[in-house]
mmCIF file of C-alpha atoms in Angstrom:
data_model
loop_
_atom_site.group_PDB
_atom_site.id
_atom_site.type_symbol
_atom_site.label_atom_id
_atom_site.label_comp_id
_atom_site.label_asym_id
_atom_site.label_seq_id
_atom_site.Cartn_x
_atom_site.Cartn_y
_atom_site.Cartn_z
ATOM 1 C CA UNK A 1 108.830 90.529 123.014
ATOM 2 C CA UNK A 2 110.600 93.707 121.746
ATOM 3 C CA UNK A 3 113.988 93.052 120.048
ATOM 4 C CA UNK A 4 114.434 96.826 119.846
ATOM 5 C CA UNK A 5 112.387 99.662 120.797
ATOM 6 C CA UNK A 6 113.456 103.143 120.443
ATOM 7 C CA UNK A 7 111.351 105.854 121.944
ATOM 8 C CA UNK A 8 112.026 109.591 121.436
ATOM 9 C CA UNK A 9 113.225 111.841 123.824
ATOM 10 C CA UNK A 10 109.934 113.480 124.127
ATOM 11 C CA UNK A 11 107.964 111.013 124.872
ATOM 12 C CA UNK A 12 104.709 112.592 124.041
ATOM 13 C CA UNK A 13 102.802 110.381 121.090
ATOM 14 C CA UNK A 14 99.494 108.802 121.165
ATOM 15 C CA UNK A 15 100.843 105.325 119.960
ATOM 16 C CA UNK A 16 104.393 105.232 122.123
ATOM 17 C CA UNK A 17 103.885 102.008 123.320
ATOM 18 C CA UNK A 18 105.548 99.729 120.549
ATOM 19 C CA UNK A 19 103.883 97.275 119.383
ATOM 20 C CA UNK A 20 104.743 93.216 120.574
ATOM 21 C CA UNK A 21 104.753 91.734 117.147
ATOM 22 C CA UNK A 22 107.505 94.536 115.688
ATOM 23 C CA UNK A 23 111.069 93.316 116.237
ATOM 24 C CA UNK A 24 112.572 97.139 115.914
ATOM 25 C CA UNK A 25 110.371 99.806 116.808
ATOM 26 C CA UNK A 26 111.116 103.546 115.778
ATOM 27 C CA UNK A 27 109.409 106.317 118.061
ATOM 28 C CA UNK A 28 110.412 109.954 117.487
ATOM 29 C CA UNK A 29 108.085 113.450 117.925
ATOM 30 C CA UNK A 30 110.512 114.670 114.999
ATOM 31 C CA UNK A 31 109.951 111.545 112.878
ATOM 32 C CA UNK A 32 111.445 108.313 113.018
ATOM 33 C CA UNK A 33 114.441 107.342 110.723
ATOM 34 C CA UNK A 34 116.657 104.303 109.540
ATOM 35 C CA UNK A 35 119.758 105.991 108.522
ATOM 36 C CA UNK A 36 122.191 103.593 106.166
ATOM 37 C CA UNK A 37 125.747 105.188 105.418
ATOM 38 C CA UNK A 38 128.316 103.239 102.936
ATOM 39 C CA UNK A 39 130.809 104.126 100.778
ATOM 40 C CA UNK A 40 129.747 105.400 96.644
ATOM 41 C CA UNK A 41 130.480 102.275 94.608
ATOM 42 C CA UNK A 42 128.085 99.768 97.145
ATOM 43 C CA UNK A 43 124.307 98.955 97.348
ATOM 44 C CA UNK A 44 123.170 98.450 100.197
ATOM 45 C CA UNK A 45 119.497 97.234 101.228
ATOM 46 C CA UNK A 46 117.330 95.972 103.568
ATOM 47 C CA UNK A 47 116.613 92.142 102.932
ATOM 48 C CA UNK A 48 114.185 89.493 103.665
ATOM 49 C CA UNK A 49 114.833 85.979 104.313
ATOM 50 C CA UNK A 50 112.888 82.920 104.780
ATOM 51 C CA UNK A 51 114.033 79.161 105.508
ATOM 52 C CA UNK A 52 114.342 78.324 102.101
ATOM 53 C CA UNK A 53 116.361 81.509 101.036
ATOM 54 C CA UNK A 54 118.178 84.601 102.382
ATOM 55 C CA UNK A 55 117.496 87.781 100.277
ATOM 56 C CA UNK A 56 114.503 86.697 98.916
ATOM 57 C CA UNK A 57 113.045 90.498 98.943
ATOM 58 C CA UNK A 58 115.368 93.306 98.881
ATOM 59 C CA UNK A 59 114.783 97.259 99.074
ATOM 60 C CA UNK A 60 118.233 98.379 98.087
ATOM 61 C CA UNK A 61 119.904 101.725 96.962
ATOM 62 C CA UNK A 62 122.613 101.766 94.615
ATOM 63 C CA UNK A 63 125.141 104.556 94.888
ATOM 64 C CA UNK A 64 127.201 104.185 92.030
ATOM 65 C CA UNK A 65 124.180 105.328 89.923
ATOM 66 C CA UNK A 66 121.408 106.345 92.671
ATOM 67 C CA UNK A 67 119.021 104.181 92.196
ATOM 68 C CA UNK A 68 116.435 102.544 94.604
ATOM 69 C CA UNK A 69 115.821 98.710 93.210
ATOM 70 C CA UNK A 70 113.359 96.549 94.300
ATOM 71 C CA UNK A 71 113.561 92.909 94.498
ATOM 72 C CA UNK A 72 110.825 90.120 94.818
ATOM 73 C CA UNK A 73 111.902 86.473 95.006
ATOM 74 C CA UNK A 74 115.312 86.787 94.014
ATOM 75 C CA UNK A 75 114.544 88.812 90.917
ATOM 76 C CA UNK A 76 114.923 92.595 90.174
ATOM 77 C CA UNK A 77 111.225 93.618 89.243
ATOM 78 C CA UNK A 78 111.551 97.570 89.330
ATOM 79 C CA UNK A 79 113.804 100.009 89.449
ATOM 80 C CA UNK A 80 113.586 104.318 89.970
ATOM 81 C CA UNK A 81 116.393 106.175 88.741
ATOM 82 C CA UNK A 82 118.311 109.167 89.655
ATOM 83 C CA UNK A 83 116.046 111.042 87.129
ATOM 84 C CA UNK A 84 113.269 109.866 88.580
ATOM 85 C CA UNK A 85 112.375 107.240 85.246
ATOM 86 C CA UNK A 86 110.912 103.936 86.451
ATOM 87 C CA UNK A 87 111.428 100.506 84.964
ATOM 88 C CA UNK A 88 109.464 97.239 85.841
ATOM 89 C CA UNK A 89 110.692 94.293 84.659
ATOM 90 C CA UNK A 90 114.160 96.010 83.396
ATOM 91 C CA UNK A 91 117.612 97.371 84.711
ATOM 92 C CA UNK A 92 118.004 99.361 81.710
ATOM 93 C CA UNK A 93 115.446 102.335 80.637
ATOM 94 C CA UNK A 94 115.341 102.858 77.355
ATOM 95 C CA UNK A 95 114.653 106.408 76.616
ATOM 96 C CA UNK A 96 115.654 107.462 72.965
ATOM 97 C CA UNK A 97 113.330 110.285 72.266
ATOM 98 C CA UNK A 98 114.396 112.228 75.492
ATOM 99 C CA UNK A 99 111.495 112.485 77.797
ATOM 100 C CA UNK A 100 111.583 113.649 80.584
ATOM 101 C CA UNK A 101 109.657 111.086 82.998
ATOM 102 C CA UNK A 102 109.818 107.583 81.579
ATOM 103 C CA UNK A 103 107.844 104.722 82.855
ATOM 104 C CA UNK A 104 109.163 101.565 80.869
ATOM 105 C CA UNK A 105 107.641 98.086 81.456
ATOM 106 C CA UNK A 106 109.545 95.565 79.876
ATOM 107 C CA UNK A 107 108.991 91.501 79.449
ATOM 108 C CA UNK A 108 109.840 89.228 76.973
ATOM 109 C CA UNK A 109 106.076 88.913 75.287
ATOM 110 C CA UNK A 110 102.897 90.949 76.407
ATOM 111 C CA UNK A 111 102.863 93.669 78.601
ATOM 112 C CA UNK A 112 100.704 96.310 79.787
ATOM 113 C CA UNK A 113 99.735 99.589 81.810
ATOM 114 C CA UNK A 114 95.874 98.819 83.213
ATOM 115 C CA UNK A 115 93.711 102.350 83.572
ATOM 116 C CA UNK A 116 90.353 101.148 85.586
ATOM 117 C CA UNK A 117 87.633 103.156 86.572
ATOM 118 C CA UNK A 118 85.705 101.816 89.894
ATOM 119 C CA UNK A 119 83.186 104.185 90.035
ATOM 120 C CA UNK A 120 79.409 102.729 89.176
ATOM 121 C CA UNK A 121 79.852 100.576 86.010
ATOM 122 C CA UNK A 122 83.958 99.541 86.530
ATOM 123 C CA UNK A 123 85.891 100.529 83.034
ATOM 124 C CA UNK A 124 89.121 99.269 82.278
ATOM 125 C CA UNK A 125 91.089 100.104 79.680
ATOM 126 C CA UNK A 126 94.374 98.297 79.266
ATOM 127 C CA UNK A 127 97.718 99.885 76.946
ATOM 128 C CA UNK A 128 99.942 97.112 75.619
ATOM 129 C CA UNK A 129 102.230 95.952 73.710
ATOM 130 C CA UNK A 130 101.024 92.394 72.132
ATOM 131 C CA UNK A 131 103.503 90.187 70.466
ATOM 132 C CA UNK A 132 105.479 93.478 69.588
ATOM 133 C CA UNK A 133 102.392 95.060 68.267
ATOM 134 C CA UNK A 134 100.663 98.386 70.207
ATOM 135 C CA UNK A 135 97.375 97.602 71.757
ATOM 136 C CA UNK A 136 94.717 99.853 73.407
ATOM 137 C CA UNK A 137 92.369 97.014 74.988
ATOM 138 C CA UNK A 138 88.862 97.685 76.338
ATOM 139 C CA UNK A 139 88.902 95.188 79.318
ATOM 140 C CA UNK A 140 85.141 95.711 80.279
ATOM 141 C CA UNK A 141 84.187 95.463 76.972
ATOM 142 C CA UNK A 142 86.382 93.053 75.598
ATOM 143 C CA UNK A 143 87.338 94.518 72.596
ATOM 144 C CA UNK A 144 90.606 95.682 70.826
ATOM 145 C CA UNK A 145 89.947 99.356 70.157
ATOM 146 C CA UNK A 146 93.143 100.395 68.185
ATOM 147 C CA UNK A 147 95.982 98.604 67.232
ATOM 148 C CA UNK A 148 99.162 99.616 65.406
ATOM 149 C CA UNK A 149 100.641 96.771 64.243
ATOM 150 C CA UNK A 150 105.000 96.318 64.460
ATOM 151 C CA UNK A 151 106.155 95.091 61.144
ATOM 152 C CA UNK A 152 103.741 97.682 59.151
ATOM 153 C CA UNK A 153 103.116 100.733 61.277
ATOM 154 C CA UNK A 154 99.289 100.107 59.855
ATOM 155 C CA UNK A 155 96.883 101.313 62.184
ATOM 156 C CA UNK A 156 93.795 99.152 62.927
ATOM 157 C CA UNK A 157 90.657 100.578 64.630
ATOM 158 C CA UNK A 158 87.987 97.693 65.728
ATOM 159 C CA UNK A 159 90.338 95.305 64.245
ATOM 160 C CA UNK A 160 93.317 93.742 65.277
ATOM 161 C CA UNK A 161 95.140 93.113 61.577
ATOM 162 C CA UNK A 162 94.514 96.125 59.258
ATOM 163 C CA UNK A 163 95.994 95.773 55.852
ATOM 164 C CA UNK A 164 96.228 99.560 54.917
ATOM 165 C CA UNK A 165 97.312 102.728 57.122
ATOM 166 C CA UNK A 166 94.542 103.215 58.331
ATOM 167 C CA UNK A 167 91.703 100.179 58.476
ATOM 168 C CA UNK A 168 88.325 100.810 60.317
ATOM 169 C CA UNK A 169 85.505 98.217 60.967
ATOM 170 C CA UNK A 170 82.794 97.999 62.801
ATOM 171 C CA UNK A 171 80.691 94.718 63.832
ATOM 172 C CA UNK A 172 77.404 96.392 64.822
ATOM 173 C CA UNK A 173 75.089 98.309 63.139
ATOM 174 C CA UNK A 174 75.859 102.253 62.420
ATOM 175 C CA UNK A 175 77.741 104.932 60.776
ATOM 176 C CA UNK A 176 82.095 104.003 60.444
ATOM 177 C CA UNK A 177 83.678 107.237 59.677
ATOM 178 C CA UNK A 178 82.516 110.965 60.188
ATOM 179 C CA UNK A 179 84.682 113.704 59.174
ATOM 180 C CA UNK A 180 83.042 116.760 60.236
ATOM 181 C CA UNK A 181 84.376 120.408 60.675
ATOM 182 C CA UNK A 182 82.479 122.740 63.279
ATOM 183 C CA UNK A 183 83.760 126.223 61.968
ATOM 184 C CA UNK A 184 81.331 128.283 61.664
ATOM 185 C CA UNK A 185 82.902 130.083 58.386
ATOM 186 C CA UNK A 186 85.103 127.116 57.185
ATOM 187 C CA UNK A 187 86.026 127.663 53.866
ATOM 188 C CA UNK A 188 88.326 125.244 53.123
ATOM 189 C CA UNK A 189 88.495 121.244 52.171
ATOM 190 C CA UNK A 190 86.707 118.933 54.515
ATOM 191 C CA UNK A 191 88.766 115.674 52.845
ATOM 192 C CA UNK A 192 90.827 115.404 50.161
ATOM 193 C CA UNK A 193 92.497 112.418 48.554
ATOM 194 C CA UNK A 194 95.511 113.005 46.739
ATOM 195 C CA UNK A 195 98.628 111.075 45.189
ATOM 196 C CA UNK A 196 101.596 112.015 43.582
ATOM 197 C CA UNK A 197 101.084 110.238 40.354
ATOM 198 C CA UNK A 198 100.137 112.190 37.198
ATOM 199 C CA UNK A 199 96.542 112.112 36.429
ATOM 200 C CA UNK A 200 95.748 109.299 34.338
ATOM 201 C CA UNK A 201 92.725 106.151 34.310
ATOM 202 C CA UNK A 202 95.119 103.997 35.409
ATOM 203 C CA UNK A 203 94.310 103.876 38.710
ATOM 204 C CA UNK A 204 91.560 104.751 41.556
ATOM 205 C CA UNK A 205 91.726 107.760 43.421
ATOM 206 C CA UNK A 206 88.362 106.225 44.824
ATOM 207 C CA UNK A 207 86.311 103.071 45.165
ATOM 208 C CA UNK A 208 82.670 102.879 46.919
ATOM 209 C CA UNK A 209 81.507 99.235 47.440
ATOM 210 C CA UNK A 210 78.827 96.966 48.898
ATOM 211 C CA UNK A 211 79.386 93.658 49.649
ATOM 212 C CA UNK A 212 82.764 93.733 47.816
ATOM 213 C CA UNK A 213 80.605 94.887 44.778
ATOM 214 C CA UNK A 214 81.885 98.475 43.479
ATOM 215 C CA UNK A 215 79.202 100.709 43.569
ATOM 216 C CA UNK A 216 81.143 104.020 42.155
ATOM 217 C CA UNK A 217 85.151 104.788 41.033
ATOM 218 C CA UNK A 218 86.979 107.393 40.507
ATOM 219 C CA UNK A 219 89.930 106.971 37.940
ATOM 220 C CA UNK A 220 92.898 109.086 38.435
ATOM 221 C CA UNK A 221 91.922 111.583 35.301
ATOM 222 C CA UNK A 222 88.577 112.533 36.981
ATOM 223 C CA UNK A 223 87.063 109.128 34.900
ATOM 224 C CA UNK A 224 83.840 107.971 36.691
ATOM 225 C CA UNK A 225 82.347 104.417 36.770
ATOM 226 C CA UNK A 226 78.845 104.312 39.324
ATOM 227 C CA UNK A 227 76.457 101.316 38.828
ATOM 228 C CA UNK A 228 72.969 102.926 40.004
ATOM 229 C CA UNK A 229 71.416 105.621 38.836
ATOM 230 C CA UNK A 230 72.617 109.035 39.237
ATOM 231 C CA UNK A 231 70.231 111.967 40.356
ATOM 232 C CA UNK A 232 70.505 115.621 40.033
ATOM 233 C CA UNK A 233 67.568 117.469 42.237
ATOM 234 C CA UNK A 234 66.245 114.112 43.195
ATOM 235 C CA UNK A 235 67.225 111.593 45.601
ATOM 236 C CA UNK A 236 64.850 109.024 43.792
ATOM 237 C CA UNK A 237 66.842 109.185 39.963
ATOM 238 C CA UNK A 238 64.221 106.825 37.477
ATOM 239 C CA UNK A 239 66.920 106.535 34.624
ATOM 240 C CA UNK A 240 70.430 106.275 34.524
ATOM 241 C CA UNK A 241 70.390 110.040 34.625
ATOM 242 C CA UNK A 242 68.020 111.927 35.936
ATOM 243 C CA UNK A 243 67.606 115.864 36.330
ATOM 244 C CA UNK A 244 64.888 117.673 37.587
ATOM 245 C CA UNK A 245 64.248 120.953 38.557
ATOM 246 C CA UNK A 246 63.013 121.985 42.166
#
């Protein structure tokens, strides 16, 4: 039986009759509201209890700050702000940059935002944070697509512990990198590596290797070391240099 029922004045909706399983029943043409008044400085809630604890989930609003909190088994999971920010699995939003939506989740080791796509084939991508390191995970495919790791700031792409800024692998067969501009009248440098050191043979501006073999380097000064054959007009060179016209 009804502990409550309350039934609008006008009497005139489709599902009027309350339910028997509800214990308070709200009916109203205008809609139906739960109106909770308290002084500024308390939080009050709606709770729920079982035999072996009261409060065990909580919907509560604090005033002092106007918040809405949420509480499952007698621990604050999430929490919405007055500016709208939400946290899950903190009290306190940290926002030093100054956006202006924030969605924080916070845990003490891995955490993560999951993106799926249920349409056909499912896709999921998953965006963590991995023992303090930034992860974009390909779920479906199992595979770490980039990471950035914490103590370096290197950025990893098809590997999970680069060793330079920027570190790309691949484990099947086909091209790694393409740089490629689409301007129809581009003019200027497609890729350019540069350094602030004077020019000098003491170092390499760049190495080409197979195998861990160096195939070709270029010293700082322009110096120029490549192992094969070098063609000019030919893509099939005979000698060590080989020029041919047309």
């Amino acid at each position: 039986l009804h502990k409550l029922a309350v039934v609008g004045a006008a009497n005139t909706l489709s599902y009027q009759t309350p339910n028997a399983a509800d214990v308070i029943s709200i009916t109203a043409d205008g809609g139906g509201n739960l109106d909770f008044r308290s002084a500024n400085t308390v939080q009050p809630g709606i709770l729920w209890s079982d035999p072996e604890a009261r409060a065990i989930g909580i919907l509560r609003y604090d005033h002092a700050d106007n918040a809405m909190e949420f509480v499952t088994n007698n621990s604050q999971q999430m929490v919405i702000t007055s500016a709208g920010n939400v946290g899950i699995g903190t009290t306190s939003i940290l926002n030093p940059a100054g956006f202006t939506k924030m969605l924080q989740v916070s845990t003490a080791g891995s955490s993560a935002v999951s993106l799926q796509d249920t349409s056909a084939t499912v896709q999921q991508w998953d965006i963590a944070i991995n023992s303090k390191d930034f992860d974009i995970y390909d779920a479906t495919a199992g595979q770490h697509r980039l990471v950035i790791l914490d103590t370096t700031g290197n950025i990893g792409i098809g590997t999970t512990g680069p060793i330079v800024p920027l570190e790309v692998q691949r484990s099947t067969d086909g091209q790694v990198l393409l740089v490629k501009n689409t301007f129809a009248t581009f003019s200027g440098i497609a890729a350019q590596v540069d350094t602030a050191r004077a020019a000098t043979n003491a170092f390499e501006l760049l190495r080409l290797s197979s195998n861990g073999v160096t195939q070709m380097s270029v010293q700082g000064a322009g110096q120029t070391y490549i192992a094969g054959n070098v063609g000019i007009g030919t893509t099939g060179p005979q000698q060590k240099l080989d020029i041919r016209d047309g």
